[in-house]
XYZ file of C-alpha atoms in Angstrom:
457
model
C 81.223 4.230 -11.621
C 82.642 1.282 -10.022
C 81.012 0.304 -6.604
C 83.245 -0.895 -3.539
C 83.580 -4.449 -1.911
C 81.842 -2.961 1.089
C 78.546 -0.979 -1.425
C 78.413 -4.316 -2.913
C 78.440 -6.348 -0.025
C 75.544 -3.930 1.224
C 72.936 -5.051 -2.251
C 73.556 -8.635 -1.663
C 71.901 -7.942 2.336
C 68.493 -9.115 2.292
C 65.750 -6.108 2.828
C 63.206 -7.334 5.202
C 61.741 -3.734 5.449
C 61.153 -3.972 1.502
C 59.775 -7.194 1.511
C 57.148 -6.322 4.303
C 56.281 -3.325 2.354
C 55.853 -5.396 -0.816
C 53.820 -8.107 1.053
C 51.279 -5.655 2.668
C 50.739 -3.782 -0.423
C 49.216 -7.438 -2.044
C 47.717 -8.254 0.639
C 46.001 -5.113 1.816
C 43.284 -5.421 -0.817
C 42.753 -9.078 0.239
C 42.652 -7.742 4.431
C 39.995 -5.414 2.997
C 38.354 -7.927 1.570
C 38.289 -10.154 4.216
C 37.015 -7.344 7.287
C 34.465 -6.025 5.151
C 33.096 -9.479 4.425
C 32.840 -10.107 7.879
C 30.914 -7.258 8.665
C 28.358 -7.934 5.808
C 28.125 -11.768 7.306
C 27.297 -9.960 10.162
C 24.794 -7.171 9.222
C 22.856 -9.786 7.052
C 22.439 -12.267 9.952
C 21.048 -9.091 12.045
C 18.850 -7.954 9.004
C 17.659 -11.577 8.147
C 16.196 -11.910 12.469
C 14.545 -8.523 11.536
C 13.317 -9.675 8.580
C 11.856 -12.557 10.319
C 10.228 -11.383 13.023
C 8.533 -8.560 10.702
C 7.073 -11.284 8.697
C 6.073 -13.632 11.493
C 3.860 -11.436 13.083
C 1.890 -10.957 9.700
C -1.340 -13.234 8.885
C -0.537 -16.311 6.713
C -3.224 -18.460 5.195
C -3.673 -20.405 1.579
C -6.531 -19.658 -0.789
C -10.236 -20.545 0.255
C -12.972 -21.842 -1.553
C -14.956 -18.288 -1.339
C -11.833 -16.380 -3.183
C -12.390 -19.530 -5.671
C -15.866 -19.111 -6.167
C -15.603 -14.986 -6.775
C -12.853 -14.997 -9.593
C -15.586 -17.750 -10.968
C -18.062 -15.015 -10.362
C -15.990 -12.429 -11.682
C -14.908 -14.260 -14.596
C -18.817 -13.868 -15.909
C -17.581 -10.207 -16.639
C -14.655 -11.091 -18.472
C -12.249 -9.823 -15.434
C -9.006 -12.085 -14.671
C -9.041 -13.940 -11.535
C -6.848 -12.853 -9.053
C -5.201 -16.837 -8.577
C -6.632 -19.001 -11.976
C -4.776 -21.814 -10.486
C -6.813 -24.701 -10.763
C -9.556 -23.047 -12.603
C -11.350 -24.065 -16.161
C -12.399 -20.364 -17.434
C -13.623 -19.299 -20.888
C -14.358 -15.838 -21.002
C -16.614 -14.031 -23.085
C -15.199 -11.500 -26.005
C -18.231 -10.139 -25.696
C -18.647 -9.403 -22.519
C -15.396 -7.952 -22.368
C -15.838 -5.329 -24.871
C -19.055 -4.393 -23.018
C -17.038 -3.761 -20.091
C -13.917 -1.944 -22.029
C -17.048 0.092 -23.353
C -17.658 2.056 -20.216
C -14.793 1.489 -17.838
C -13.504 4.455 -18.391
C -16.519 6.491 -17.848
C -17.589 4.394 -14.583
C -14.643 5.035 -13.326
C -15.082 8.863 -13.879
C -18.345 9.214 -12.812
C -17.719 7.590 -9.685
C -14.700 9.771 -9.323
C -16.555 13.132 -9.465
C -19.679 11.591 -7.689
C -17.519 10.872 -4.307
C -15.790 14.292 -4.861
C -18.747 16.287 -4.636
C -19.410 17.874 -0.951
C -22.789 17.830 -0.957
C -26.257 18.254 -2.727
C -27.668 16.185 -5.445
C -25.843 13.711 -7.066
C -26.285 13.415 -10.987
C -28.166 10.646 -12.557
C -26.083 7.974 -14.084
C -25.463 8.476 -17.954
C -27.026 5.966 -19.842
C -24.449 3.991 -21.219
C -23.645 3.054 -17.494
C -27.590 2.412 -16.607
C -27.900 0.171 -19.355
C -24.713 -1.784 -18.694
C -26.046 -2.148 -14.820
C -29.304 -3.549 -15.984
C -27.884 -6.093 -18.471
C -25.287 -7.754 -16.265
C -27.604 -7.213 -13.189
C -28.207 -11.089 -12.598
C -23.941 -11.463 -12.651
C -23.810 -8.526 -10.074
C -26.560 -9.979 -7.977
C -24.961 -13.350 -7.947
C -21.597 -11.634 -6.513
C -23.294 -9.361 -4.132
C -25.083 -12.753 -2.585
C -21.815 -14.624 -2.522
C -20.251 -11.879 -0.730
C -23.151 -11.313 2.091
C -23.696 -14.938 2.454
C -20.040 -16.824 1.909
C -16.911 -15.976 4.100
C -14.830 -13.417 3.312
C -12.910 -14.721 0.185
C -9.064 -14.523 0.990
C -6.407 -15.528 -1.374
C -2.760 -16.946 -0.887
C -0.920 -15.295 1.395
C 2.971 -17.071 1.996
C 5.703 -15.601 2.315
C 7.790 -18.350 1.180
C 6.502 -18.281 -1.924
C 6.524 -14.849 -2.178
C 10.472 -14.423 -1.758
C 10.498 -16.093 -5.077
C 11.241 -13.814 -7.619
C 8.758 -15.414 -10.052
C 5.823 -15.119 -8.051
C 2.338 -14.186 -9.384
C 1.241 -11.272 -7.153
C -2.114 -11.186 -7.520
C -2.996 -7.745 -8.459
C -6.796 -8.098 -7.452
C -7.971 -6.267 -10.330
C -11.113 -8.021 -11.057
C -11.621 -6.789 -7.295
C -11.569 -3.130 -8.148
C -14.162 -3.433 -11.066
C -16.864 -5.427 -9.347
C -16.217 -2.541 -6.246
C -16.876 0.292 -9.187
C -20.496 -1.948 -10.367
C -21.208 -2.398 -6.906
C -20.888 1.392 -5.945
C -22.930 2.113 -8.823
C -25.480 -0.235 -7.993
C -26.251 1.694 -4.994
C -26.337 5.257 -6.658
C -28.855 3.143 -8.310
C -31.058 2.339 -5.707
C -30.468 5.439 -3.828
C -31.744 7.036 -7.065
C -34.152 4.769 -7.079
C -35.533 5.751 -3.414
C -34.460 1.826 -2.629
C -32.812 2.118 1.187
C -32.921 -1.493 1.642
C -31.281 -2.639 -1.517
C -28.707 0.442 -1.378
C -27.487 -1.025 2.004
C -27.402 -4.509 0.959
C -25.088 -3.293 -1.906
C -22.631 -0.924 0.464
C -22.702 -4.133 2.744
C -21.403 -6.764 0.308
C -18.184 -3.770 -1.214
C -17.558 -3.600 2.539
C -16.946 -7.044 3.340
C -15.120 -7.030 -0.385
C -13.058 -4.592 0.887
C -12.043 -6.357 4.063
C -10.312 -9.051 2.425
C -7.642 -7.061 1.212
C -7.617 -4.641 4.313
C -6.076 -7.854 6.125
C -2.824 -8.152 3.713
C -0.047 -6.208 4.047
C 0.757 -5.739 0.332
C 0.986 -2.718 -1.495
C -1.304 -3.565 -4.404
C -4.405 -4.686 -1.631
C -3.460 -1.391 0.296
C -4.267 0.925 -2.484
C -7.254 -0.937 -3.599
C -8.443 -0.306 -0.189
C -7.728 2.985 0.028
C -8.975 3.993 -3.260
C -12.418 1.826 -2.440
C -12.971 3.646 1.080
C -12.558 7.001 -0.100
C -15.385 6.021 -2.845
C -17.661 5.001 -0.195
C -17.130 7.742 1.989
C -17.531 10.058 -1.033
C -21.034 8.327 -1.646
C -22.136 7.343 1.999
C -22.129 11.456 2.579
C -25.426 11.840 -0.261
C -26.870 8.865 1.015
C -30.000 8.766 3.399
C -31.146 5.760 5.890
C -27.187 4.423 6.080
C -26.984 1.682 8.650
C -25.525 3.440 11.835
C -22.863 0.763 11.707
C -21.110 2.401 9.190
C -20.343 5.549 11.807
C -17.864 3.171 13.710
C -16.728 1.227 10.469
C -15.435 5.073 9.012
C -14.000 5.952 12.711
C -12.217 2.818 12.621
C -10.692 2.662 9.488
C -9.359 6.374 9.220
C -6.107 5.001 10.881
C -5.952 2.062 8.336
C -5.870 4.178 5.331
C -2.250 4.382 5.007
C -0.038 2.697 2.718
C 3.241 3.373 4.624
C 3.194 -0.056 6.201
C 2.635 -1.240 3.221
C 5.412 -0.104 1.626
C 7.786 -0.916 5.019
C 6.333 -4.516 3.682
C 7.649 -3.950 0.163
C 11.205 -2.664 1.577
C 11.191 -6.000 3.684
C 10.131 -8.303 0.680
C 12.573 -6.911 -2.108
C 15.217 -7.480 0.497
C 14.288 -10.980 1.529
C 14.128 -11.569 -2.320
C 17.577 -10.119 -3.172
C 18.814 -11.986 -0.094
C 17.782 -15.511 -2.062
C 18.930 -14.283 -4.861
C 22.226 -13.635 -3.762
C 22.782 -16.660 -1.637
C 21.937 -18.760 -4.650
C 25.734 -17.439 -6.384
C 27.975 -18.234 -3.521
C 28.398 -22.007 -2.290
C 27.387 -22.461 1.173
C 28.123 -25.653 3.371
C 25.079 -27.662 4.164
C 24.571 -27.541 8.319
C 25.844 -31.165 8.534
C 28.311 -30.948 6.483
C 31.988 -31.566 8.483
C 33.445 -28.398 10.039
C 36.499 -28.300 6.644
C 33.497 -27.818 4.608
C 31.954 -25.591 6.908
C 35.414 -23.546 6.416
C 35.716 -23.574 3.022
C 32.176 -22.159 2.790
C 32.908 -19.160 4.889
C 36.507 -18.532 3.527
C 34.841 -18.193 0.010
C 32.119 -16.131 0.973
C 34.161 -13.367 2.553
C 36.405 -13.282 -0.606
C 33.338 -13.289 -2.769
C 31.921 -9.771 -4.349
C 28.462 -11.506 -4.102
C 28.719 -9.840 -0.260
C 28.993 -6.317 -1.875
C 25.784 -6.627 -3.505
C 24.553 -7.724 0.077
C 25.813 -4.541 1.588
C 24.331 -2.502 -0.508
C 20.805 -4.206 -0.175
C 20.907 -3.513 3.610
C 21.925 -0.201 3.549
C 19.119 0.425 0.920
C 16.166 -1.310 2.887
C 17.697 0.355 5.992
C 18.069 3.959 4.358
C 14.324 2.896 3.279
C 13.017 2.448 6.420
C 14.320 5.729 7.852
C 12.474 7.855 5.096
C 9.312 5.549 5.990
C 9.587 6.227 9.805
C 10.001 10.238 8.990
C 7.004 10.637 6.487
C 4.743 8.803 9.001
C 5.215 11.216 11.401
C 4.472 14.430 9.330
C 1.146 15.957 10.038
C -1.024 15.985 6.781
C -2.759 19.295 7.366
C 0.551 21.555 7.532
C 3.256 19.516 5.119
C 2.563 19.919 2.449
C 3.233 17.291 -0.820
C 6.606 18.869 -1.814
C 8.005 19.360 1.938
C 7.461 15.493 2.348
C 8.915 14.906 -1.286
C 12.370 17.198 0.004
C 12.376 14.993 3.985
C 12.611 11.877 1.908
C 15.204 13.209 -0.660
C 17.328 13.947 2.759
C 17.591 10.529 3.779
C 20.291 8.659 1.643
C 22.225 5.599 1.178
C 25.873 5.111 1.838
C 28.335 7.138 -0.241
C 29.662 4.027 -1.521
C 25.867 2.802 -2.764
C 24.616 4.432 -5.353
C 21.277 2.634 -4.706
C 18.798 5.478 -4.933
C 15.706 5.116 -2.222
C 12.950 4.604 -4.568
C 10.364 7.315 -5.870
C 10.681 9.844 -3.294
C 7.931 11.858 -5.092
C 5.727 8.595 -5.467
C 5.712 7.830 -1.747
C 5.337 11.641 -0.908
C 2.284 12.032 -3.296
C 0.896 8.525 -1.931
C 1.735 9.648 2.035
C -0.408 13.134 1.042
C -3.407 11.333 -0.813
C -3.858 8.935 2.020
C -3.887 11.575 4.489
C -6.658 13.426 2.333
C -8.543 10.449 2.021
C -8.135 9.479 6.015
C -9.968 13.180 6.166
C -12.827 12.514 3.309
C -13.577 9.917 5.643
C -13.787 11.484 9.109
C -15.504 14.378 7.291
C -18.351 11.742 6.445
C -18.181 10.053 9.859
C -19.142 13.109 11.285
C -22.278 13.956 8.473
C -23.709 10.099 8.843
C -23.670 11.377 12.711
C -25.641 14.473 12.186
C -27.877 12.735 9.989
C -28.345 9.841 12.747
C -29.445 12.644 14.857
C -31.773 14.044 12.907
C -33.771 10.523 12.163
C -34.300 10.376 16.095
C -35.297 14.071 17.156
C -36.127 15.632 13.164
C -33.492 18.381 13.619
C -29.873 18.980 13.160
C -27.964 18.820 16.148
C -26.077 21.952 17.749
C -23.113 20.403 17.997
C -22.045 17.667 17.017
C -19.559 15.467 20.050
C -15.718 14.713 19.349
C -15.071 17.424 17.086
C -11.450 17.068 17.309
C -9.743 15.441 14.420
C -7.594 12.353 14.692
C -6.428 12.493 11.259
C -4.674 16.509 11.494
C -2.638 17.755 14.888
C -4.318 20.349 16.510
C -7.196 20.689 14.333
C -11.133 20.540 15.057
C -14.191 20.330 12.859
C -16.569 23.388 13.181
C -19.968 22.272 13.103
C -22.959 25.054 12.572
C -26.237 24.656 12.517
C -28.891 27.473 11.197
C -32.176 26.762 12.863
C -33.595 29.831 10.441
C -32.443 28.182 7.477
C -32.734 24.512 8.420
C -29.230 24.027 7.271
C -25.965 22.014 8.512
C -22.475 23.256 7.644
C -19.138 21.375 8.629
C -15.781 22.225 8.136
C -12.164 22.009 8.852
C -11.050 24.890 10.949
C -7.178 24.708 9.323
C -8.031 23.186 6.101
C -5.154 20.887 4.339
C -2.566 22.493 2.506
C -3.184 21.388 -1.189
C -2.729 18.111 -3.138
C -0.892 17.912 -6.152
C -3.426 15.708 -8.533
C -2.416 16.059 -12.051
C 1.217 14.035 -12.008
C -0.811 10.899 -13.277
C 1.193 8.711 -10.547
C -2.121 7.640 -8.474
C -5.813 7.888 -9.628
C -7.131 10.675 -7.335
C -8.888 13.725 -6.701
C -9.602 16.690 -5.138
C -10.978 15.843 -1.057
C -13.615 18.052 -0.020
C -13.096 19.517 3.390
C -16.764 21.359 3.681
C -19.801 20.265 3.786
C -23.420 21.878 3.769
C -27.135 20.839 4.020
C -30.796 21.225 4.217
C -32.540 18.857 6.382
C -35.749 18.929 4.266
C -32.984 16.575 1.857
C -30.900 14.960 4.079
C -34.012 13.183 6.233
């Protein structure tokens, strides 16, 4: 078919429509590209003044000599130190297959010694007694450090910390010598030894209150796992230093490791932040304004600010499911409800970033809360037993019954004058713990609580 003069005339007109058409479907991609890297440049410079102000308000301070001296101290058990920088240490294969010998059963005896309610507490098996007596001098030496030295406290900075290569320390030498230590006064309380029982509870205290000052998770579930041992033992013992009334009252809100994991969220971003930064070039602050522009230009067509995006949306989505399990009451959620609130709260559609563990933080959020009650349980015994030390009877009632720990919730306290007995318990008792997922080292909190005051004097 032969075309016309005028058809052909028509093809040879240029087709601005076309061209436009062609030109935005190139460059479309590139527009994309461009707005969406804006908007990350954007919600990273908002996240990273977040991220700073979080961090500035935490404590900061380098290693002392008193951390230095108890990995020393430590070190005469064969355990790691926390930070061996700077330190000439040799340890003993001997010493550490003594240890490896009966960790696991010191760990649980204690276990099923802070569990039980009340009563008698069983003697310690052998194998454990004759450990405690041959490293008795080493234990001594750390108990006297402890009472008599500052608090040891170990490197805390966070610029160091954003690195991804940094040695977090993960204080396990810590955790042992607390295990001796709370052994060493089922000892003496064996033993009939008050004095020496609360020279030992005093020295894991002030262990425990170095790491109750840092904001990491590995310190926070040290602490927790530590306080809930004492409070498990504290409830057998007689004579306890009235001090240790307030110390339980004030620490039942300090059990938690939420904020310790809102610290995690903040760190893993900061570190992914570096990390990112380090791929794209970036203009030094003095550097003339053409560099300055080039810099920017090849950030916003860089997919290094997609990774960025997606960390932000992650920490954010993170701190959301934080915020919402620390406002669930322990005593009527129960360990799969919090799992299913935090399995709610997702990331963007376009991040497949999942928010991590959902049934680790739930089973963590539900532990601490029993262990926040195992502790205001024995607040309220080392009261009644205060009480009857001054007037030789069990008190009626005992004051602030109301719990802190569960909404709505109150402690019944009854005392049989016939019997010469105490009994305390929860009114709504807990809905139950999940303990045999192997995620956290645990057990069962006891919520009631009898006994004779013929034993308990």
């Amino acid at each position: 078919m032969k075309l016309t003069a005028k058809q052909q005339e028509r093809l040879k007109r240029p087709r601005p429509f076309l061209f436009l058409i062609i030109i935005g479907f190139f460059s479309l991609p590139w527009a994309l590209l461009l707005t969406t890297g804006i908007n990350a440049r954007y919600q990273r410079a908002r996240m990273d003044k977040q991220a700073a102000i979080f961090f500035s308000q935490l404590p900061t301070h380098p290693r002392n000599l008193s951390a230095k001296q108890f990995d020393l101290l430590a070190a005469e058990f064969s355990f790691a130190p926390n930070d061996p920088t700077h330190l000439d240490i040799q340890f003993s294969e001997e010493n550490a297959n003594a240890y490896r010998a009966i960790e696991l059963l010191l760990s649980e005896f204690l276990r099923k010694q802070a569990a039980t309610p009340s009563g008698i507490l069983e003697d310690i098996p052998p194998e454990l007694k004759q450990y405690l007596d041959s490293y008795s001098t080493q234990l001594r030496a750390i108990q006297t450090h402890l009472l008599e030295q500052p608090i040891p406290e170990w490197d805390l900075t966070y610029e160091y910390m954003v690195d991804p290569y940094y040695p977090f320390p993960g204080f396990f030498n810590i955790r042992s010598v607390q295990e001796l230590l709370l052994l060493s006064a089922l000892d003496s309380h064996h033993q009939q030894k008050p004095a020496e029982m609360a020279a030992t509870l005093e020295a894991s205290w002030r262990l425990n209150q170095t790491l109750l000052q840092r904001p990491d998770l590995n310190a926070q579930l040290s602490v927790s796992t530590v306080a809930d041992y004492q409070a498990g033992l504290l409830r057998h013992f007689n004579d306890v230093p009235e001090i240790w009334i307030n110390r339980l009252e004030q620490q039942q809100q300090q059990q938690s490791v939420i904020a310790a994991h809102t610290f995690e969220t903040w760190l893993l971003y900061t570190i992914q932040q570096h990390s990112l930064r380090a791929t794209v070039y970036q203009a030094e602050p003095t550097a003339p304004l053409g560099d300055k522009l080039q810099s920017t230009i090849i950030y916003w067509f860089s997919p290094t600010y997609i990774m960025q995006l997606k960390a932000i949306d992650t920490a954010q989505s993170t701190h959301r499911a934080l915020e919402q399990l620390s406002g669930l009451d322990v005593c009527t959620t129960t360990q799969q409800a919090a799992e299913q609130q935090l399995s709610q709260e997702k990331t963007a559609d376009w991040n497949q970033t999942r928010i991590g563990a959902p049934q680790l933080l739930a089973r963590r959020w539900k532990v601490t809360g029993d262990r926040a009650l195992n502790l205001e349980l024995t607040q309220k015994v080392l009261q009644a037993k205060q009480h009857l030390r001054e007037h030789g009877t069990w008190p009626e009632e005992l004051p602030e019954l109301t719990s802190t720990i569960c909404e709505n919730a109150r402690w019944i306290s009854t005392y049989n004058a016939d019997e010469g007995t105490l009994s305390l318990s929860l009114d709504k008792p807990p809905l139950p713990t999940i303990y045999n997922l192997g995620l956290d080292p645990g057990h069962p909190i006891p919520f009631e609580y009898t006994s004779n005051q013929s034993t308990a004097r």
